[in-house]
mmCIF file of C-alpha atoms (C1' of nucleotides) in Angstrom:
data_model
loop_
_atom_site.group_PDB
_atom_site.id
_atom_site.type_symbol
_atom_site.label_atom_id
_atom_site.label_comp_id
_atom_site.label_asym_id
_atom_site.label_seq_id
_atom_site.Cartn_x
_atom_site.Cartn_y
_atom_site.Cartn_z
ATOM 1 C CA MET H 1 128.965 106.722 93.804
ATOM 2 C CA ASN H 2 127.051 107.231 97.033
ATOM 3 C CA ASP H 3 128.402 108.537 100.292
ATOM 4 C CA PRO H 4 129.118 105.732 102.759
ATOM 5 C CA GLU H 5 126.163 106.597 104.967
ATOM 6 C CA THR H 6 123.735 106.313 102.123
ATOM 7 C CA ARG H 7 125.271 103.024 101.176
ATOM 8 C CA ASP H 8 124.720 101.833 104.722
ATOM 9 C CA LEU H 9 121.079 102.765 104.674
ATOM 10 C CA ILE H 10 120.583 100.952 101.422
ATOM 11 C CA GLN H 11 122.425 97.859 102.639
ATOM 12 C CA THR H 12 120.272 97.792 105.711
ATOM 13 C CA MET H 13 117.099 98.079 103.709
ATOM 14 C CA ALA H 14 118.236 95.379 101.338
ATOM 15 C CA HIS H 15 119.233 92.934 104.064
ATOM 16 C CA GLU H 16 116.431 93.427 106.517
ATOM 17 C CA CYS H 17 113.339 94.536 104.602
ATOM 18 C CA ILE H 18 110.297 92.543 105.596
ATOM 19 C CA ALA H 19 108.216 93.865 102.683
ATOM 20 C CA VAL H 20 110.414 92.688 99.863
ATOM 21 C CA ARG H 21 110.491 89.191 101.438
ATOM 22 C CA VAL H 22 106.813 88.934 102.096
ATOM 23 C CA ARG H 23 106.065 90.226 98.610
ATOM 24 C CA LEU H 24 108.466 87.801 97.006
ATOM 25 C CA ILE H 25 106.887 84.879 98.840
ATOM 26 C CA ASN H 26 103.465 86.130 97.879
ATOM 27 C CA ARG H 27 104.368 86.149 94.197
ATOM 28 C CA LEU H 28 105.869 82.670 94.384
ATOM 29 C CA VAL H 29 102.952 81.138 96.288
ATOM 30 C CA THR H 30 100.306 82.889 94.205
ATOM 31 C CA ALA H 31 102.004 81.680 91.040
ATOM 32 C CA VAL H 32 101.941 78.101 92.310
ATOM 33 C CA TYR H 33 98.183 78.197 92.884
ATOM 34 C CA ASP H 34 97.347 80.067 89.766
ATOM 35 C CA GLU H 35 99.332 77.564 87.730
ATOM 36 C CA ALA H 36 97.795 74.540 89.440
ATOM 37 C CA LEU H 37 94.296 75.995 89.041
ATOM 38 C CA ARG H 38 94.697 77.093 85.438
ATOM 39 C CA GLY H 39 93.002 73.974 84.088
ATOM 40 C CA VAL H 40 90.010 74.560 86.354
ATOM 41 C CA GLY H 41 89.640 78.144 85.216
ATOM 42 C CA ILE H 42 89.957 79.955 88.486
ATOM 43 C CA LYS H 43 92.758 81.910 90.194
ATOM 44 C CA ALA H 44 93.814 82.129 93.812
ATOM 45 C CA SER H 45 92.262 85.540 94.289
ATOM 46 C CA GLN H 46 88.778 84.567 93.240
ATOM 47 C CA MET H 47 89.025 81.162 94.856
ATOM 48 C CA ASN H 48 89.739 82.870 98.203
ATOM 49 C CA ILE H 49 86.541 84.845 97.875
ATOM 50 C CA LEU H 50 84.491 81.906 96.694
ATOM 51 C CA VAL H 51 85.608 79.742 99.575
ATOM 52 C CA ALA H 52 84.874 82.514 102.070
ATOM 53 C CA VAL H 53 81.348 83.079 100.795
ATOM 54 C CA SER H 54 80.725 79.350 100.617
ATOM 55 C CA MET H 55 81.903 78.862 104.191
ATOM 56 C CA PHE H 56 79.726 81.580 105.688
ATOM 57 C CA GLY H 57 76.750 81.327 103.453
ATOM 58 C CA PRO H 58 75.124 84.465 102.026
ATOM 59 C CA SER H 59 77.301 87.257 103.259
ATOM 60 C CA LYS H 60 77.474 91.052 103.228
ATOM 61 C CA PRO H 61 80.393 92.203 101.076
ATOM 62 C CA ALA H 62 81.697 94.115 104.057
ATOM 63 C CA LYS H 63 82.094 90.881 105.974
ATOM 64 C CA ILE H 64 84.274 89.328 103.263
ATOM 65 C CA CYS H 65 86.356 92.529 103.065
ATOM 66 C CA SER H 66 86.893 92.426 106.812
ATOM 67 C CA LEU H 67 87.818 88.776 106.794
ATOM 68 C CA LEU H 68 90.299 89.021 103.896
ATOM 69 C CA ARG H 69 91.307 92.598 104.463
ATOM 70 C CA LEU H 70 90.319 93.462 100.938
ATOM 71 C CA ASP H 71 89.423 96.970 99.944
ATOM 72 C CA PRO H 72 85.689 97.166 99.211
ATOM 73 C CA SER H 73 86.415 98.371 95.715
ATOM 74 C CA THR H 74 88.653 95.409 95.110
ATOM 75 C CA LEU H 75 85.984 92.988 96.182
ATOM 76 C CA SER H 76 83.395 94.878 94.124
ATOM 77 C CA ARG H 77 85.443 94.410 90.956
ATOM 78 C CA ASN H 78 86.128 90.770 91.671
ATOM 79 C CA VAL H 79 82.495 90.054 92.414
ATOM 80 C CA GLU H 80 81.581 91.701 89.161
ATOM 81 C CA ARG H 81 83.737 89.214 87.254
ATOM 82 C CA MET H 82 82.492 86.279 89.281
ATOM 83 C CA LYS H 83 78.871 87.172 88.663
ATOM 84 C CA LYS H 84 79.567 87.326 84.958
ATOM 85 C CA LYS H 85 80.886 83.747 85.207
ATOM 86 C CA GLY H 86 77.801 82.666 87.064
ATOM 87 C CA TRP H 87 79.586 81.738 90.321
ATOM 88 C CA LEU H 88 77.993 84.363 92.553
ATOM 89 C CA GLU H 89 74.771 86.263 92.791
ATOM 90 C CA ALA H 90 73.591 89.166 94.917
ATOM 91 C CA VAL H 91 70.426 88.652 96.919
ATOM 92 C CA PRO H 92 68.601 91.370 98.873
ATOM 93 C CA GLY H 93 69.322 91.473 102.602
ATOM 94 C CA ALA H 94 67.862 93.148 105.631
ATOM 95 C CA ASP H 95 69.763 96.345 105.025
ATOM 96 C CA ALA H 96 68.975 98.175 101.788
ATOM 97 C CA ARG H 97 72.480 99.621 101.703
ATOM 98 C CA SER H 98 73.887 96.230 100.922
ATOM 99 C CA HIS H 99 72.893 92.930 99.445
ATOM 100 C CA LEU H 100 74.150 89.479 100.333
ATOM 101 C CA LEU H 101 76.592 87.507 98.192
ATOM 102 C CA ALA H 102 75.614 83.920 97.575
ATOM 103 C CA VAL H 103 77.395 81.086 95.766
ATOM 104 C CA LEU H 104 75.544 79.590 92.833
ATOM 105 C CA ALA H 105 75.694 75.974 91.716
ATOM 106 C CA PRO H 106 78.465 76.582 89.170
ATOM 107 C CA GLY H 107 80.499 78.219 91.898
ATOM 108 C CA ASN H 108 80.254 75.178 94.067
ATOM 109 C CA ALA H 109 81.060 72.989 91.125
ATOM 110 C CA ILE H 110 84.230 74.950 90.505
ATOM 111 C CA LEU H 111 85.259 74.546 94.119
ATOM 112 C CA ARG H 112 84.755 70.746 93.883
ATOM 113 C CA ASP H 113 86.682 70.635 90.656
ATOM 114 C CA ALA H 114 89.477 72.748 92.116
ATOM 115 C CA TYR H 115 90.150 70.561 95.104
ATOM 116 C CA PRO H 116 92.687 68.155 93.627
ATOM 117 C CA ALA H 117 94.683 70.996 92.016
ATOM 118 C CA TRP H 118 94.482 72.846 95.312
ATOM 119 C CA ARG H 119 96.074 69.882 97.127
ATOM 120 C CA GLU H 120 98.871 69.849 94.580
ATOM 121 C CA ALA H 121 99.462 73.526 95.107
ATOM 122 C CA GLN H 122 99.484 73.107 98.887
ATOM 123 C CA LYS H 123 102.300 70.652 98.569
ATOM 124 C CA LYS H 124 104.374 72.853 96.303
ATOM 125 C CA ALA H 125 103.788 75.900 98.471
ATOM 126 C CA ALA H 126 104.716 73.985 101.586
ATOM 127 C CA ALA H 127 107.974 72.999 99.899
ATOM 128 C CA ILE H 128 108.739 76.583 98.974
ATOM 129 C CA LEU H 129 108.213 77.748 102.543
ATOM 130 C CA GLY H 130 109.813 74.878 104.422
ATOM 131 C CA GLY H 131 108.496 73.480 107.672
ATOM 132 C CA GLU H 132 109.311 76.210 110.071
ATOM 133 C CA ALA H 133 108.105 79.155 108.033
ATOM 134 C CA LEU H 134 105.054 77.158 107.011
ATOM 135 C CA ASP H 135 103.916 76.485 110.519
ATOM 136 C CA ALA H 136 104.506 80.019 111.761
ATOM 137 C CA LEU H 137 102.830 81.451 108.684
ATOM 138 C CA LEU H 138 99.760 79.247 108.924
ATOM 139 C CA ALA H 139 99.345 80.034 112.585
ATOM 140 C CA ARG H 140 99.689 83.755 112.075
ATOM 141 C CA GLY H 141 97.528 83.728 109.017
ATOM 142 C CA SER H 142 94.736 81.826 110.760
ATOM 143 C CA ARG H 143 94.858 84.181 113.661
ATOM 144 C CA LEU H 144 94.648 87.211 111.357
ATOM 145 C CA LEU H 145 91.667 85.671 109.535
ATOM 146 C CA ASN H 146 89.874 85.129 112.845
ATOM 147 C CA GLU H 147 90.567 88.705 113.933
ATOM 148 C CA GLY H 148 88.859 89.869 110.815
ATOM 149 C CA LEU H 149 85.729 87.985 111.744
ATOM 150 C CA SER H 150 82.922 90.101 113.093
ATOM 151 C CA PRO H 151 80.533 88.595 115.674
ATOM 152 C CA ASP H 152 77.503 87.108 113.979
ATOM 153 C CA GLU H 153 75.897 89.120 111.139
ATOM 154 C CA PRO H 154 75.541 87.853 107.602
ATOM 155 C CA MET F 1 72.737 73.350 100.502
ATOM 156 C CA ASN F 2 75.813 71.310 99.600
ATOM 157 C CA ASP F 3 76.348 67.638 99.996
ATOM 158 C CA PRO F 4 78.437 66.819 103.058
ATOM 159 C CA GLU F 5 81.491 65.806 101.005
ATOM 160 C CA THR F 6 81.587 69.149 99.240
ATOM 161 C CA ARG F 7 81.168 70.914 102.584
ATOM 162 C CA ASP F 8 84.163 68.963 103.851
ATOM 163 C CA LEU F 9 86.315 69.941 100.888
ATOM 164 C CA ILE F 10 85.432 73.582 101.356
ATOM 165 C CA GLN F 11 86.080 73.435 105.095
ATOM 166 C CA THR F 12 89.456 71.901 104.456
ATOM 167 C CA MET F 13 90.379 74.549 101.936
ATOM 168 C CA ALA F 14 89.196 77.319 104.278
ATOM 169 C CA HIS F 15 91.111 76.010 107.307
ATOM 170 C CA GLU F 16 94.337 74.929 105.644
ATOM 171 C CA CYS F 17 94.877 77.100 102.590
ATOM 172 C CA ILE F 18 98.369 78.539 102.494
ATOM 173 C CA ALA F 19 97.604 80.922 99.651
ATOM 174 C CA VAL F 20 94.790 82.833 101.372
ATOM 175 C CA ARG F 21 97.042 83.343 104.439
ATOM 176 C CA VAL F 22 100.110 84.372 102.492
ATOM 177 C CA ARG F 23 98.055 86.750 100.385
ATOM 178 C CA LEU F 24 96.356 88.252 103.425
ATOM 179 C CA ILE F 25 99.720 88.865 105.106
ATOM 180 C CA ASN F 26 101.009 90.357 101.900
ATOM 181 C CA ARG F 27 98.140 92.823 101.736
ATOM 182 C CA LEU F 28 98.586 93.835 105.363
ATOM 183 C CA VAL F 29 102.371 94.265 105.136
ATOM 184 C CA THR F 30 102.274 96.037 101.789
ATOM 185 C CA ALA F 31 99.637 98.436 103.144
ATOM 186 C CA VAL F 32 101.856 99.269 106.135
ATOM 187 C CA TYR F 33 104.795 100.201 103.910
ATOM 188 C CA ASP F 34 102.710 102.045 101.354
ATOM 189 C CA GLU F 35 101.146 104.077 104.102
ATOM 190 C CA ALA F 36 104.393 104.848 105.844
ATOM 191 C CA LEU F 37 106.032 105.837 102.536
ATOM 192 C CA ARG F 38 103.174 107.935 101.286
ATOM 193 C CA GLY F 39 104.744 111.179 102.396
ATOM 194 C CA VAL F 40 107.948 110.268 100.578
ATOM 195 C CA GLY F 41 106.098 109.576 97.351
ATOM 196 C CA ILE F 42 107.138 106.019 96.729
ATOM 197 C CA LYS F 43 105.465 102.646 97.284
ATOM 198 C CA ALA F 44 106.817 99.322 98.416
ATOM 199 C CA SER F 45 106.836 97.843 94.921
ATOM 200 C CA GLN F 46 109.028 100.497 93.366
ATOM 201 C CA MET F 47 111.151 100.828 96.453
ATOM 202 C CA ASN F 48 112.019 97.102 96.231
ATOM 203 C CA ILE F 49 113.228 97.665 92.693
ATOM 204 C CA LEU F 50 115.117 100.815 93.483
ATOM 205 C CA VAL F 51 116.930 99.212 96.408
ATOM 206 C CA ALA F 52 117.883 96.186 94.280
ATOM 207 C CA VAL F 53 119.346 98.296 91.486
ATOM 208 C CA SER F 54 121.104 100.513 93.990
ATOM 209 C CA MET F 55 122.660 97.515 95.707
ATOM 210 C CA PHE F 56 124.008 95.878 92.571
ATOM 211 C CA GLY F 57 124.824 98.903 90.552
ATOM 212 C CA PRO F 58 123.842 99.089 86.864
ATOM 213 C CA SER F 59 121.983 95.894 86.264
ATOM 214 C CA LYS F 60 120.331 94.014 83.430
ATOM 215 C CA PRO F 61 116.551 93.931 83.855
ATOM 216 C CA ALA F 62 116.697 90.127 83.710
ATOM 217 C CA LYS F 63 118.873 90.119 86.841
ATOM 218 C CA ILE F 64 116.322 92.121 88.817
ATOM 219 C CA CYS F 65 113.539 89.887 87.558
ATOM 220 C CA SER F 66 115.430 86.828 88.655
ATOM 221 C CA LEU F 67 116.219 88.281 92.086
ATOM 222 C CA LEU F 68 112.671 89.402 92.860
ATOM 223 C CA ARG F 69 110.902 86.816 90.772
ATOM 224 C CA LEU F 70 109.111 89.519 88.854
ATOM 225 C CA ASP F 71 107.766 88.863 85.388
ATOM 226 C CA PRO F 72 109.837 90.825 82.844
ATOM 227 C CA SER F 73 106.739 92.661 81.670
ATOM 228 C CA THR F 74 105.963 93.735 85.229
ATOM 229 C CA LEU F 75 109.468 95.140 85.689
ATOM 230 C CA SER F 76 109.296 96.825 82.309
ATOM 231 C CA ARG F 77 106.117 98.729 83.263
ATOM 232 C CA ASN F 78 107.448 99.705 86.668
ATOM 233 C CA VAL F 79 110.741 100.882 85.177
ATOM 234 C CA GLU F 80 108.759 102.981 82.734
ATOM 235 C CA ARG F 81 107.101 104.812 85.594
ATOM 236 C CA MET F 82 110.344 105.163 87.509
ATOM 237 C CA LYS F 83 112.084 106.618 84.492
ATOM 238 C CA LYS F 84 109.338 109.147 84.168
ATOM 239 C CA LYS F 85 109.975 110.222 87.725
ATOM 240 C CA GLY F 86 113.698 110.533 87.054
ATOM 241 C CA TRP F 87 114.725 107.801 89.476
ATOM 242 C CA LEU F 88 116.188 105.413 86.933
ATOM 243 C CA GLU F 89 117.812 105.537 83.546
ATOM 244 C CA ALA F 90 118.746 102.935 80.963
ATOM 245 C CA VAL F 91 122.379 102.859 79.846
ATOM 246 C CA PRO F 92 123.760 100.700 77.023
ATOM 247 C CA GLY F 93 125.470 97.539 78.126
ATOM 248 C CA ALA F 94 127.713 94.980 76.510
ATOM 249 C CA ASP F 95 124.778 93.080 75.054
ATOM 250 C CA ALA F 96 122.659 94.993 72.539
ATOM 251 C CA ARG F 97 119.654 92.923 73.503
ATOM 252 C CA SER F 98 119.447 94.646 76.815
ATOM 253 C CA HIS F 99 120.533 97.800 78.504
ATOM 254 C CA LEU F 100 121.515 98.325 82.080
ATOM 255 C CA LEU F 101 119.300 100.002 84.683
ATOM 256 C CA ALA F 102 121.040 102.661 86.765
ATOM 257 C CA VAL F 103 119.820 104.742 89.691
ATOM 258 C CA LEU F 104 119.933 108.491 89.163
ATOM 259 C CA ALA F 105 120.563 111.041 91.876
ATOM 260 C CA PRO F 106 116.860 111.676 92.595
ATOM 261 C CA GLY F 107 116.453 107.927 93.049
ATOM 262 C CA ASN F 108 119.135 107.821 95.681
ATOM 263 C CA ALA F 109 117.677 110.922 97.319
ATOM 264 C CA ILE F 110 114.308 109.121 97.570
ATOM 265 C CA LEU F 111 115.918 106.152 99.207
ATOM 266 C CA ARG F 112 117.616 108.389 101.789
ATOM 267 C CA ASP F 113 114.364 110.193 102.440
ATOM 268 C CA ALA F 114 112.469 106.947 102.757
ATOM 269 C CA TYR F 115 114.712 105.448 105.425
ATOM 270 C CA PRO F 116 112.922 106.765 108.528
ATOM 271 C CA ALA F 117 109.513 105.823 107.204
ATOM 272 C CA TRP F 118 110.872 102.442 106.284
ATOM 273 C CA ARG F 119 112.088 101.915 109.835
ATOM 274 C CA GLU F 120 108.591 102.755 111.133
ATOM 275 C CA ALA F 121 107.037 100.297 108.715
ATOM 276 C CA GLN F 122 109.492 97.560 109.769
ATOM 277 C CA LYS F 123 108.284 97.974 113.335
ATOM 278 C CA LYS F 124 104.641 97.765 112.411
ATOM 279 C CA ALA F 125 105.177 94.836 110.125
ATOM 280 C CA ALA F 126 107.138 92.988 112.781
ATOM 281 C CA ALA F 127 104.261 93.524 115.187
ATOM 282 C CA ILE F 128 101.768 92.137 112.686
ATOM 283 C CA LEU F 129 103.807 89.012 112.092
ATOM 284 C CA GLY F 130 104.944 88.366 115.660
ATOM 285 C CA GLY F 131 108.364 87.054 116.609
ATOM 286 C CA GLU F 132 108.178 83.532 115.371
ATOM 287 C CA ALA F 133 106.618 84.116 112.007
ATOM 288 C CA LEU F 134 108.889 87.079 111.539
ATOM 289 C CA ASP F 135 112.113 85.159 112.047
ATOM 290 C CA ALA F 136 111.039 82.242 109.900
ATOM 291 C CA LEU F 137 109.818 84.546 107.175
ATOM 292 C CA LEU F 138 112.928 86.652 107.102
ATOM 293 C CA ALA F 139 115.111 83.609 106.935
ATOM 294 C CA ARG F 140 113.126 81.979 104.176
ATOM 295 C CA GLY F 141 112.809 85.238 102.312
ATOM 296 C CA SER F 142 116.509 85.941 102.401
ATOM 297 C CA ARG F 143 117.238 82.433 101.199
ATOM 298 C CA LEU F 144 114.863 82.864 98.270
ATOM 299 C CA LEU F 145 116.415 86.161 97.381
ATOM 300 C CA ASN F 146 119.824 84.558 97.307
ATOM 301 C CA GLU F 147 118.630 81.715 95.165
ATOM 302 C CA GLY F 148 117.483 84.202 92.611
ATOM 303 C CA LEU F 149 120.955 85.681 92.362
ATOM 304 C CA SER F 150 122.883 84.671 89.293
ATOM 305 C CA PRO F 151 126.623 84.271 89.460
ATOM 306 C CA ASP F 152 128.354 87.538 88.484
ATOM 307 C CA GLU F 153 126.995 89.395 85.421
ATOM 308 C CA PRO F 154 125.581 92.901 85.594
ATOM 309 C "C1'" DT E 1 128.635 81.445 56.376
ATOM 310 C "C1'" DC E 2 124.010 80.534 57.286
ATOM 311 C "C1'" DT E 3 120.611 78.879 59.893
ATOM 312 C "C1'" DT E 4 118.506 77.570 63.876
ATOM 313 C "C1'" DG E 5 117.517 78.208 68.446
ATOM 314 C "C1'" DA E 6 118.291 80.721 72.819
ATOM 315 C "C1'" DA E 7 118.134 85.116 75.473
ATOM 316 C "C1'" DC E 8 116.065 89.353 76.194
ATOM 317 C "C1'" DA E 9 113.041 93.198 76.388
ATOM 318 C "C1'" DT E 10 108.636 95.267 75.016
ATOM 319 C "C1'" DT E 11 103.593 95.536 73.832
ATOM 320 C "C1'" DG E 12 98.795 93.955 74.005
ATOM 321 C "C1'" DT E 13 95.419 92.288 77.059
ATOM 322 C "C1'" DA E 14 93.318 90.923 81.444
ATOM 323 C "C1'" DT E 15 93.031 90.681 86.297
ATOM 324 C "C1'" DA E 16 94.098 92.373 91.052
ATOM 325 C "C1'" DT E 17 94.613 95.931 94.040
ATOM 326 C "C1'" DA E 18 93.893 100.353 96.502
ATOM 327 C "C1'" DC E 19 92.586 105.389 97.147
ATOM 328 C "C1'" DA E 20 89.426 109.213 96.604
ATOM 329 C "C1'" DA E 21 85.057 110.753 95.637
ATOM 330 C "C1'" DC E 22 80.422 109.849 95.639
ATOM 331 C "C1'" DA E 23 75.582 108.153 96.414
ATOM 332 C "C1'" DA E 24 72.350 105.827 99.115
ATOM 333 C "C1'" DT E 25 70.736 104.210 103.370
ATOM 334 C "C1'" DG E 26 70.543 103.814 108.179
ATOM 335 C "C1'" DT E 27 70.972 105.544 113.219
ATOM 336 C "C1'" DC E 28 71.016 108.642 116.838
ATOM 337 C "C1'" DT E 29 70.445 112.951 119.213
ATOM 338 C "C1'" DT E 30 68.095 116.741 120.287
ATOM 339 C "C1'" DA S 1 60.846 114.981 113.160
ATOM 340 C "C1'" DA S 2 65.097 116.840 111.422
ATOM 341 C "C1'" DG S 3 69.574 117.133 110.936
ATOM 342 C "C1'" DA S 4 74.169 115.326 111.749
ATOM 343 C "C1'" DC S 5 76.889 111.473 111.394
ATOM 344 C "C1'" DA S 6 77.985 106.622 110.387
ATOM 345 C "C1'" DT S 7 77.700 102.521 107.219
ATOM 346 C "C1'" DT S 8 77.900 100.537 102.924
ATOM 347 C "C1'" DG S 9 78.689 99.817 98.167
ATOM 348 C "C1'" DT S 10 80.113 101.599 93.502
ATOM 349 C "C1'" DT S 11 82.821 104.373 90.104
ATOM 350 C "C1'" DG S 12 86.860 106.910 88.459
ATOM 351 C "C1'" DT S 13 91.669 106.572 88.292
ATOM 352 C "C1'" DA S 14 96.277 104.730 88.913
ATOM 353 C "C1'" DT S 15 99.499 101.153 89.889
ATOM 354 C "C1'" DA S 16 101.018 96.184 90.103
ATOM 355 C "C1'" DT S 17 100.993 91.951 88.218
ATOM 356 C "C1'" DA S 18 101.263 88.079 84.782
ATOM 357 C "C1'" DC S 19 100.653 85.600 80.215
ATOM 358 C "C1'" DA S 20 100.945 85.478 75.254
ATOM 359 C "C1'" DA S 21 102.844 87.206 71.274
ATOM 360 C "C1'" DT S 22 106.435 89.765 68.981
ATOM 361 C "C1'" DG S 23 110.823 91.624 67.521
ATOM 362 C "C1'" DT S 24 115.714 91.931 68.083
ATOM 363 C "C1'" DT S 25 120.139 90.271 69.030
ATOM 364 C "C1'" DC S 26 123.321 86.727 70.131
ATOM 365 C "C1'" DA S 27 125.561 82.132 70.018
ATOM 366 C "C1'" DA S 28 126.487 77.647 68.292
ATOM 367 C "C1'" DG S 29 126.578 74.150 64.951
ATOM 368 C "C1'" DA S 30 126.200 72.356 60.099
#
DNA sequence: TCTTGAACATTGTATATACAACAATGTCTT
DNA sequence: AAGACATTGTTGTATATACAATGTTCAAGA
């Protein structure tokens, strides 16, 4: 059906591709958190943002994008939805090009409510990854998060 | 701004969350492949599917979903786009509830064309992950792929 | 045989994500 | 001070993703 060389290429890609494996794990892990958090009414994506803003206090959107490596347009759309739910607000900052994102009381309430479900999800995700992959992944992930952190600045 | 207990919860979630780290890595890795493959005209998502179908030969959609842990509706939409590009076709199978997905010549041509860019992306992705995380992730990912493999059946 | 339930794919809807283009503001250089 | 360039966010468009609901076909049991 294919010449042998093409078959070889495809075999190599199937057996060694990093992307398909990372993406598979991402789907599995995200599904675990989304399912655990369903009762609380938040999903992993928005929870990541909410936690980040809550950690740093009022923050420029660019800072959150840099931390999480989110495209600005992606964050913009997510913030839009989170404003509508009353979790976030935009307050004017020093620079008129941008505002600061701040967590509102209902946003903090959601985070508190989410904690037990989050713990559950952590357990399940750890089981999916297994000890070795978990440790390496947490270490690498934390490092990448830190690298995305600009010095100072809101 | 928050009571100390809430601040603790949020700190814990920020420092230990598996989801935010997996999702960050997923965005980075996916971006590397999408960028490398841009010239070829395919993205990581569709390439994953194309490689899978090419590996197994004509396959029931359910099999690909099980392998990659994709929701059937997600696969359906992606296949739709890939049919439109002439990479895939649906051929009737033994069971009238489903057809079989088969790779067409242009689909195989794309995979051949993509190979060099894929190799580039592999290098960059490996650099992002670093040796340890890479090994653990590949091992775990390969295992999860195998677990999604049903016995026999197209 | 008929019916009931399982298996399977698709469609409707919503969110998540990124790229390209744009608009507004700020900074720096001459 | 003026113009060039950088920074920052939003909007238009397309893809990726999942859940809920639906329709069709199959299989198994009464």
